[in-house]
Tab-separated table of C-alpha atoms in Angstrom:
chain	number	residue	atom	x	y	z
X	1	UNK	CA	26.552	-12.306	-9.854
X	2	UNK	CA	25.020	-9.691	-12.461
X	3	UNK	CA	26.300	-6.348	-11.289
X	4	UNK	CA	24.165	-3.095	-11.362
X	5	UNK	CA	23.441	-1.048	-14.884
X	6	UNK	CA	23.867	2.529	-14.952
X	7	UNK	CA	20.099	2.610	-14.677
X	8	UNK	CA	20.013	0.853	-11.646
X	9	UNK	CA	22.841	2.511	-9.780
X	10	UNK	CA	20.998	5.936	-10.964
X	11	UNK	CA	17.782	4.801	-9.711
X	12	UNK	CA	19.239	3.475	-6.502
X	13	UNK	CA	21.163	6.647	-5.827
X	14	UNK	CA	17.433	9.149	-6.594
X	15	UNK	CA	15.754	6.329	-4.003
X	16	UNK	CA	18.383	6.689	-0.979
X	17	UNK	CA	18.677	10.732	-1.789
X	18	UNK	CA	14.418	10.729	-1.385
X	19	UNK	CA	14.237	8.630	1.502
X	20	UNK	CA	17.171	10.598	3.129
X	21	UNK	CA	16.017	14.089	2.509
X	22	UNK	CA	12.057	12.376	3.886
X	23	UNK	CA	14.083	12.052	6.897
X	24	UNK	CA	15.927	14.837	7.132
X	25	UNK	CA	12.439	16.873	6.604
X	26	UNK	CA	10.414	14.500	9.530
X	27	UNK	CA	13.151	15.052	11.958
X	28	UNK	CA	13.449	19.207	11.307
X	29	UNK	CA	9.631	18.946	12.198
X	30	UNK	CA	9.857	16.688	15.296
X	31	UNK	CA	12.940	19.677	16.880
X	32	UNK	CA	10.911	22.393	15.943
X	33	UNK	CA	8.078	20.608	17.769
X	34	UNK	CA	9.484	19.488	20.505
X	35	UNK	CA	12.330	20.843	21.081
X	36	UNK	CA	12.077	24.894	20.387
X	37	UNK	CA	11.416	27.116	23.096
X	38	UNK	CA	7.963	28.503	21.986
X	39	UNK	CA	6.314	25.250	20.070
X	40	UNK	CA	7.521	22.553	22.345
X	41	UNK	CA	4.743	23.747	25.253
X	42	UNK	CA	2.059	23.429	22.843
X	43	UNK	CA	2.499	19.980	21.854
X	44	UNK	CA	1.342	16.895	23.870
X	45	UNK	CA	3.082	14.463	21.494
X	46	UNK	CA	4.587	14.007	18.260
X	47	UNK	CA	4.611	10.373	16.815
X	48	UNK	CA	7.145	9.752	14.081
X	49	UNK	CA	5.494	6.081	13.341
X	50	UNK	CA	1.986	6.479	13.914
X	51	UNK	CA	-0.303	3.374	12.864
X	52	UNK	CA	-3.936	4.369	12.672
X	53	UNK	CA	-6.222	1.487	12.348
X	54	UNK	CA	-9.287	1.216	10.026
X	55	UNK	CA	-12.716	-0.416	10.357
X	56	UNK	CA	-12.190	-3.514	7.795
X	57	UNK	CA	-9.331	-1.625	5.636
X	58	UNK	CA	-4.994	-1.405	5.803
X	59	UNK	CA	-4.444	0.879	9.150
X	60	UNK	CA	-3.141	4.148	7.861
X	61	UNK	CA	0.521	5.001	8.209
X	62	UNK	CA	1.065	8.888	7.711
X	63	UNK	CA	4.628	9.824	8.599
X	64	UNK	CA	3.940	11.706	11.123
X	65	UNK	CA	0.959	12.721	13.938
X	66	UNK	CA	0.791	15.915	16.167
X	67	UNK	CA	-1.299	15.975	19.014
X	68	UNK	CA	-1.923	19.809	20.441
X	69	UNK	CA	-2.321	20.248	24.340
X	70	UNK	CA	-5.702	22.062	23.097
X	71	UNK	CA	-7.071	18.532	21.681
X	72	UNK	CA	-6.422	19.659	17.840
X	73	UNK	CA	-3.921	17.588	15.594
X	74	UNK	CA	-2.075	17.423	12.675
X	75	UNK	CA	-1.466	14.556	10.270
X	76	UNK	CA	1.805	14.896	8.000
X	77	UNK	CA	2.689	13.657	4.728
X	78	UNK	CA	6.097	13.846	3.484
X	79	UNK	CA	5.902	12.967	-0.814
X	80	UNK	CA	7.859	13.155	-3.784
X	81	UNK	CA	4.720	13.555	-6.185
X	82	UNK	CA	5.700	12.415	-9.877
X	83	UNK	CA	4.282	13.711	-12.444
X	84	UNK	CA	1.866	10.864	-13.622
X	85	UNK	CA	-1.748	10.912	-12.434
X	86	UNK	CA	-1.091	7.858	-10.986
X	87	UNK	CA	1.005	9.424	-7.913
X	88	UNK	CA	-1.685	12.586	-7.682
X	89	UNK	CA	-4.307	9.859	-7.632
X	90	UNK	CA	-2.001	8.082	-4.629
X	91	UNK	CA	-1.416	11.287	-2.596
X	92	UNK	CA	-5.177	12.460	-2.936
X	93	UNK	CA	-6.349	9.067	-1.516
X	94	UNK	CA	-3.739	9.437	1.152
X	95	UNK	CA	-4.567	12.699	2.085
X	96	UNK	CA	-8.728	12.016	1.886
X	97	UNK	CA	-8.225	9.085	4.245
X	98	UNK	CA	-6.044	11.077	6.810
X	99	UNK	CA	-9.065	13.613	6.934
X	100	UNK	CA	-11.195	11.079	7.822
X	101	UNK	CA	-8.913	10.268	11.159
X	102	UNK	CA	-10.718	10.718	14.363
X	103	UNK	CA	-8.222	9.889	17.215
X	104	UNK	CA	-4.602	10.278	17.154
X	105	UNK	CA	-1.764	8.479	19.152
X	106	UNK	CA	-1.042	10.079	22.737
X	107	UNK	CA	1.827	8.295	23.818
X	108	UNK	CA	4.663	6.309	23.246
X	109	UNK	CA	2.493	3.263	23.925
X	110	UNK	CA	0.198	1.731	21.028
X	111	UNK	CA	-2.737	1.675	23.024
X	112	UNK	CA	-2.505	5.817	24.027
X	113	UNK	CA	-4.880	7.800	21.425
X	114	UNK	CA	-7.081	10.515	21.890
X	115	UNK	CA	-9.956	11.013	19.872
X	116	UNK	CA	-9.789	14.335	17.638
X	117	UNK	CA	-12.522	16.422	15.606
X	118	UNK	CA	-10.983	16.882	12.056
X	119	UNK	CA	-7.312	17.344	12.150
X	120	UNK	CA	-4.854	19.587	9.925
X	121	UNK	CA	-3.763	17.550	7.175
X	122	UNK	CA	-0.161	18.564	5.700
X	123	UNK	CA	1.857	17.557	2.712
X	124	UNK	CA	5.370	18.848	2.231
X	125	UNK	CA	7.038	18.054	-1.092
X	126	UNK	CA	10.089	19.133	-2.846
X	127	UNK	CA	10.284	22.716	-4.074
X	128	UNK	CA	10.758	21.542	-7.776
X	129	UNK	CA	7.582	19.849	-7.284
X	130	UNK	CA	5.904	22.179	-5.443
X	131	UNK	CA	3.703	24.332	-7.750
X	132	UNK	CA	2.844	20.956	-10.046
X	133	UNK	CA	1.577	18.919	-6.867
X	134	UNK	CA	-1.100	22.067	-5.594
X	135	UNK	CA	-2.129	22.818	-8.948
X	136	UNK	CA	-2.812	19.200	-9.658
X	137	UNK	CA	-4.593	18.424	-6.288
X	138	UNK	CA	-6.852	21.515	-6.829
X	139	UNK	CA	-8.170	20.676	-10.095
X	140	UNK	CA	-9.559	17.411	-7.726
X	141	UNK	CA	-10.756	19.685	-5.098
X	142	UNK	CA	-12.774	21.788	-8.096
X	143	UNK	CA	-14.485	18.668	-9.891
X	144	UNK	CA	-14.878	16.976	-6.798
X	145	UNK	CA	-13.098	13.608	-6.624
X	146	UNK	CA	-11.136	15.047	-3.280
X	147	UNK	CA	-13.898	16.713	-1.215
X	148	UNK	CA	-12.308	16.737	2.756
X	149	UNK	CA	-13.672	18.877	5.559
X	150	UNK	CA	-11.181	21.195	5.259
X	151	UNK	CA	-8.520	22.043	2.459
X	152	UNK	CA	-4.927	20.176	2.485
X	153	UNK	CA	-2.191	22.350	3.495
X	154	UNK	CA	0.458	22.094	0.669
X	155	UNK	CA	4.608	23.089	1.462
X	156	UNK	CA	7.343	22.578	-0.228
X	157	UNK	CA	11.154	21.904	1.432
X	158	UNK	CA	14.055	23.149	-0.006
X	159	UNK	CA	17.744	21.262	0.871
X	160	UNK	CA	20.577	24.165	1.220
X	161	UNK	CA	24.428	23.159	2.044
X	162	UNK	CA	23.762	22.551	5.904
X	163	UNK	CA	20.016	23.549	6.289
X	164	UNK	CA	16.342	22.859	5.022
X	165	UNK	CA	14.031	25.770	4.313
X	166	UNK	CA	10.160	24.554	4.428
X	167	UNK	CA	7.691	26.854	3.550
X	168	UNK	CA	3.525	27.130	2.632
X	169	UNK	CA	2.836	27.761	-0.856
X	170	UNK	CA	1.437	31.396	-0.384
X	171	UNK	CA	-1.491	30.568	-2.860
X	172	UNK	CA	-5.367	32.480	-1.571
X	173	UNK	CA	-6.363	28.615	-2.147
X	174	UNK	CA	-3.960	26.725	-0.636
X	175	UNK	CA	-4.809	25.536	3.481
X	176	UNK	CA	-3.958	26.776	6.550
X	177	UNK	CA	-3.151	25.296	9.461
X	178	UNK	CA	-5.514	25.793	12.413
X	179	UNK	CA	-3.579	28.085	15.405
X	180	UNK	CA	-6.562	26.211	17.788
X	181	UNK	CA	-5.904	28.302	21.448
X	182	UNK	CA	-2.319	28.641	20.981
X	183	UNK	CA	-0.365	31.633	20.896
X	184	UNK	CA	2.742	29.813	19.512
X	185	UNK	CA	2.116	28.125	16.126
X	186	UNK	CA	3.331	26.078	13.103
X	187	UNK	CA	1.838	27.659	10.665
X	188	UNK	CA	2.923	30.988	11.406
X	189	UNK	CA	6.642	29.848	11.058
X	190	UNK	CA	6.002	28.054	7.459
X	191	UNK	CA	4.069	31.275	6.202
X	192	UNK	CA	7.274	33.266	6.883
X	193	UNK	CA	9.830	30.469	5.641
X	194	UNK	CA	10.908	27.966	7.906
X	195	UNK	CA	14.298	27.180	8.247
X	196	UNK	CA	15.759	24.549	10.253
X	197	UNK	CA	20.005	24.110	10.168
X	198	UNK	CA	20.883	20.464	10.191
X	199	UNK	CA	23.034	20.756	13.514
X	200	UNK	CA	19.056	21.286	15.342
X	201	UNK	CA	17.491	17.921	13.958
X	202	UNK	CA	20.702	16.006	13.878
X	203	UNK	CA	20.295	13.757	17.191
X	204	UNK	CA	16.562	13.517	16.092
X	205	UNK	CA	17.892	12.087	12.780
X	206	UNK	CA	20.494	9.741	15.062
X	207	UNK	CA	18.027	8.371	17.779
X	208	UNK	CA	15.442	7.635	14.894
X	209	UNK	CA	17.113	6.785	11.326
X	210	UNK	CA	13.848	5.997	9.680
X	211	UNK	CA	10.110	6.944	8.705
X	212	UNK	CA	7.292	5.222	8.617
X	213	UNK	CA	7.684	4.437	4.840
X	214	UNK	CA	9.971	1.303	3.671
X	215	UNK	CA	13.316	2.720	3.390
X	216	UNK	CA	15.215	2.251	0.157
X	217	UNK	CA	17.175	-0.213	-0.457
X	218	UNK	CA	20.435	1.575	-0.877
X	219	UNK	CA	19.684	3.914	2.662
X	220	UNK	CA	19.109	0.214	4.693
X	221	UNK	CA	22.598	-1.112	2.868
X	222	UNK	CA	24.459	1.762	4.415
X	223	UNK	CA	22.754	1.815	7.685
X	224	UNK	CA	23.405	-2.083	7.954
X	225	UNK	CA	27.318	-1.422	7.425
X	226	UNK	CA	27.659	1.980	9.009
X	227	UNK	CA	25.551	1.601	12.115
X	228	UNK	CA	23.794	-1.357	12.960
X	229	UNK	CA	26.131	-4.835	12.371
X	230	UNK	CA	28.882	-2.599	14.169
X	231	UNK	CA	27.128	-1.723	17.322
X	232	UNK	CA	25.937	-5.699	17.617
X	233	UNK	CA	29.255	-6.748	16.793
X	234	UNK	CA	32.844	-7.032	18.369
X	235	UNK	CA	35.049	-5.174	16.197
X	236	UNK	CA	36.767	-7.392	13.957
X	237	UNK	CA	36.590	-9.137	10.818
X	238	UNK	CA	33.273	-10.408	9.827
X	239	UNK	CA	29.402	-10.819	11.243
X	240	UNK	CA	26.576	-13.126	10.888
X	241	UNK	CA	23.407	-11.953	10.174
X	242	UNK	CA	19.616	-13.500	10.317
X	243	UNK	CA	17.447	-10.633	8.615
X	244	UNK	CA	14.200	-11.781	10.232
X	245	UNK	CA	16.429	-11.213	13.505
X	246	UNK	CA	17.828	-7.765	12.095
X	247	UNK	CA	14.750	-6.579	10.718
X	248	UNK	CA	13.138	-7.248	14.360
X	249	UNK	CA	15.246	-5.498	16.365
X	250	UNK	CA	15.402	-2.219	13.597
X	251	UNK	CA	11.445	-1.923	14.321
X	252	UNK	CA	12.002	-2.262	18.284
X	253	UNK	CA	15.087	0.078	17.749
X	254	UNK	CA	13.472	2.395	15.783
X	255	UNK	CA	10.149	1.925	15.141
X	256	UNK	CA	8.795	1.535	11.769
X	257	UNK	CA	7.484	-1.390	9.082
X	258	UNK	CA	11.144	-2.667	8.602
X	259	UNK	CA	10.837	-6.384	7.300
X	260	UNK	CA	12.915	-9.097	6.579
X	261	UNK	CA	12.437	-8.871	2.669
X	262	UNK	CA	14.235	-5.505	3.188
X	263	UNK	CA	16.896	-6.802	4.702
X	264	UNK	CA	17.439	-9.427	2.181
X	265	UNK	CA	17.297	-6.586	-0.552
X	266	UNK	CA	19.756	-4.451	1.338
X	267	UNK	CA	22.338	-7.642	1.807
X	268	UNK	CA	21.750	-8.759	-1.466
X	269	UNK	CA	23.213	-5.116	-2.890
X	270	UNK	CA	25.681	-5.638	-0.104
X	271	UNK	CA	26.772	-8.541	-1.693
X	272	UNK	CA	27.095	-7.462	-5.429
X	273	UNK	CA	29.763	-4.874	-3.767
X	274	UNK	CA	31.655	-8.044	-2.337
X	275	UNK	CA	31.026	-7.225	1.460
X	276	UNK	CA	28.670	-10.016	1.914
X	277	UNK	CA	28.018	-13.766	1.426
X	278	UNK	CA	24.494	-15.539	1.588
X	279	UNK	CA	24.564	-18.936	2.832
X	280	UNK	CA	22.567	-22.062	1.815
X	281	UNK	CA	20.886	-21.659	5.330
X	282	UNK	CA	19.975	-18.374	4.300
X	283	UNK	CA	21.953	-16.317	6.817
X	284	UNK	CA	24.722	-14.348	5.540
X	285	UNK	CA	28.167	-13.351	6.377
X	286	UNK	CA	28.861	-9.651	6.060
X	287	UNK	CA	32.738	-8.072	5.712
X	288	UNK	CA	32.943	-4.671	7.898
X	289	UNK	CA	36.352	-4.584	7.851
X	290	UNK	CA	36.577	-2.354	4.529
X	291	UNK	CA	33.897	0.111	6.278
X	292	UNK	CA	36.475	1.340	9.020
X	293	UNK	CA	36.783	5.259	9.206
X	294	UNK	CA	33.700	5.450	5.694
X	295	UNK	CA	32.121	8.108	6.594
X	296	UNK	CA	28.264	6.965	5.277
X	297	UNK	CA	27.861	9.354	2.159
X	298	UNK	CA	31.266	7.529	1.504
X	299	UNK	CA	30.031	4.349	2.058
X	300	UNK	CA	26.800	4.834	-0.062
X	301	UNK	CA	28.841	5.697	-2.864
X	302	UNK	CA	31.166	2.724	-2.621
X	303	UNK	CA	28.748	-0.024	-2.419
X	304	UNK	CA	27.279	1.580	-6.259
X	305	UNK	CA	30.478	1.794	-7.193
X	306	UNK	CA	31.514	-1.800	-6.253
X	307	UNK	CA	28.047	-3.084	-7.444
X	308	UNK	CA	28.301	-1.412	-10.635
X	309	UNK	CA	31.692	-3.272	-11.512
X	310	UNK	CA	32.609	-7.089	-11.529
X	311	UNK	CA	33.755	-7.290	-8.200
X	312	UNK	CA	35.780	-10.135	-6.191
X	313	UNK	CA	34.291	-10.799	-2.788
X	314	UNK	CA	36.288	-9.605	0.382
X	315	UNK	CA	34.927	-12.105	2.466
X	316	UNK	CA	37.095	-14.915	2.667
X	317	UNK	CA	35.594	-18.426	2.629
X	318	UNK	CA	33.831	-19.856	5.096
X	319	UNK	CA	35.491	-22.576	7.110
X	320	UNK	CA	33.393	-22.595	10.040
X	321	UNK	CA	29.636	-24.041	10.480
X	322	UNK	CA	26.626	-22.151	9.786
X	323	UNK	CA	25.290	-20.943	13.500
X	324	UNK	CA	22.481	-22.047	14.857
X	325	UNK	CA	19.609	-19.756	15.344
X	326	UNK	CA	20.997	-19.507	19.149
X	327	UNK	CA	24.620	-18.568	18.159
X	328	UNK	CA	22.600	-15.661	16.146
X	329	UNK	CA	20.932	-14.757	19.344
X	330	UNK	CA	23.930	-12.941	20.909
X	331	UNK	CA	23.666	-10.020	18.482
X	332	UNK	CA	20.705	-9.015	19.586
X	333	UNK	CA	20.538	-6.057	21.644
C-alpha cells in the first residue's frame, strides 16, 4: 500500500487542525449560549446541526442556528476563507442564502421551526484571515453581487494555549448583531473581546464531536480509534467494523451528514498506519490494541507518522469468517 507524501501528511494535518479548531469555536458559542448565567435566559434554542430546507434547491446547512425567546435569530458560519476568489465567491453565496432564511429550528425535533423575519447572519474566521475575508466581502457588498437585507457580521477567533478569544472586527462597516428586547446580548460580548477558556466548552465539545460540515479525514481516523470502536467494543484485541453501520450510528450519536464514504476514507488512512485490514466483503478489521493510554493529539500524530512510512500491519491474519451483517449488529449502540 502507497504510504502518504509529505504533502499529504501536511495537508492532512492543516485539514484535522481546521476542522478541530471549527469545533472548538461552535462549541465556545453553544456554552456561552446556553450555558452562562446572563445569555442562557435569552435563548430558546441553539441547534448545532441545523438543516434548512429549500423550495427546489440543496437544504442549507449553516453550522449553527440561534433562536431568541424574542422571535429574532441568528445563523452562524464558521470558515477558513482562502485567498482565491473562488472561496469569497463560496462564502458570499453561503452567507446570501442564509439571509434569505425565514424559519429556524425550535427544537430538538426536525419538525420544530419557527418562522423568523430576517435573521443575524455571522461569520467567524481565523484572525490571520480576518481583515482579507471583510475587505474582500465588502468590495461585493459595494458593486453589488452580495446585496442582503442587512450587512454580514464578520469575527475573527483567535486559539491561545487553553482558550479562544472571538471578537467583531471593529470596522464603521462591518455588521452588528441585533440586541432585539434583550438586555443580555452576544454582540456586546464580541465587541469587547470574547474569550471563552477551553475547560467551559469542553463537555460541549465531548457530548457533540462534530459540525455540520464533513469532518476531515484525519479528525474521523482519530475519533474512530480514540472514541467510538472502543465504547462499542469489549476491550481486547481487535473489532469489526461495517461503515454504513458506523457512519449511522455517528449521525444518531451526534448528529451531522456523517456518511459511509467517510468512514471508508478514515479506515483506509487507518490502514496505511497498519491498524486496520479491509476485507473482500468490504468490512474491515481494526487493531485498538496499540491505542491503549494515546492520548488523541498522540494518536493523530501516530497514524501520519505510521502512514507516512512503509509500515507492517499489526493486525494479525484473519483466521476466522467474515461476520454476517447480524454478527455486526451487536456493536451498535
Amino acid at each position: 500500500m502507497a504510504r502518504l507524501s509529505s504533502t499529504q501528511v501536511e495537508d492532512l494535518l492543516r485539514e484535522f487542525e481546521v476542522y478541530d479548531q471549527h469545533v472548538d469555536v461552535v462549541s465556545a458559542i453553544q456554552s456561552l449560549l446556553t450555558v452562562s448565567t446572563e445569555l442562557r435566559p435569552t435563548v430558546q434554542h441553539f441547534e448545532r446541526f441545523p438543516v434548512i430546507p429549500q423550495d427546489g434547491k440543496p437544504s442549507l446547512t449553516p453550522d449553527f442556528t440561534v433562536l431568541y425567546t424574542d422571535g429574532t435569530a441568528l445563523i452562524g458560519e464558521v470558515a477558513s476563507v482562502a485567498r482565491h476568489d473562488g472561496s469569497i465567491t463560496k462564502i458570499v453565496n453561503q452567507l446570501a442564502n442564509y439571509d434569505t432564511i425565514t424559519a429556524v429550528p425550535a427544537g430538538p425535533s426536525r419538525r420544530s421551526v419557527a418562522p423568523i423575519q430576517t435573521p443575524d447572519v455571522l461569520l467567524i474566521v481565523p484572525i490571520s484571515r480576518g481583515q482579507r475575508a471583510f475587505f474582500r466581502i465588502e468590495e461585493r457588498l459595494k458593486d453589488g453581487t452580495y446585496a442582503p437585507s442587512k450587512r454580514p457580521v464578520i469575527a475573527q477567533y483567535a486559539k491561545g494555549d487553553s482558550e479562544y478569544t472571538i471578537q467583531r472586527l471593529l470596522h464603521a462597516d462591518n455588521g452588528t448583531l441585533d440586541p432585539g428586547s434583550r438586555a443580555h446580548h452576544l454582540g456586546h460580548v464580541l465587541d469587547e473581546d470574547l474569550t471563552v477558556p477551553a475547560r467551559l466548552f469542553s463537555q460541549s465539545k465531548i457530548a457533540h464531536r462534530f459540525i455540520n460540515d464533513v469532518p476531515s479525514t484525519l479528525y474521523l481516523a482519530t475519533h474512530l480509534l480514540m472514541h467510538y470502536l472502543p465504547s462499542v467494543h469489549p476491550v481486547g484485541e481487535q473489532a469489526a467494523v461495517v461503515p454504513a453501520d458506523v457512519a449511522e450510528v455517528l449521525r444518531r450519536q451526534y448528529g451531522g451528514g456523517i456518511r459511509a464514504s467517510n468512514i471508508r476514507q478514515a479506515l483506509d488512512l487507518i490502514q496505511k498506519a497498519g491498524y486496520a485490514r479491509c476485507n473482500p466483503d468490504k468490512t474491515w478489521d481494526v487493531s485498538l490494541r496499540q491505542m491503549k493510554s494515546k492520548t488523541e493529539t498522540d494518536v493523530h500524530r501516530i497514524i501520519l507518522s505510521r502512514a507516512s512510512k512503509t509500515t507492517s500491519s499489526v493486525l494479525p491474519p484473519r483466521e476466522r469468517p467474515a461476520p454476517s451483517v447480524e454478527q455486526l449488529a451487536l456493536f451498535h449502540i
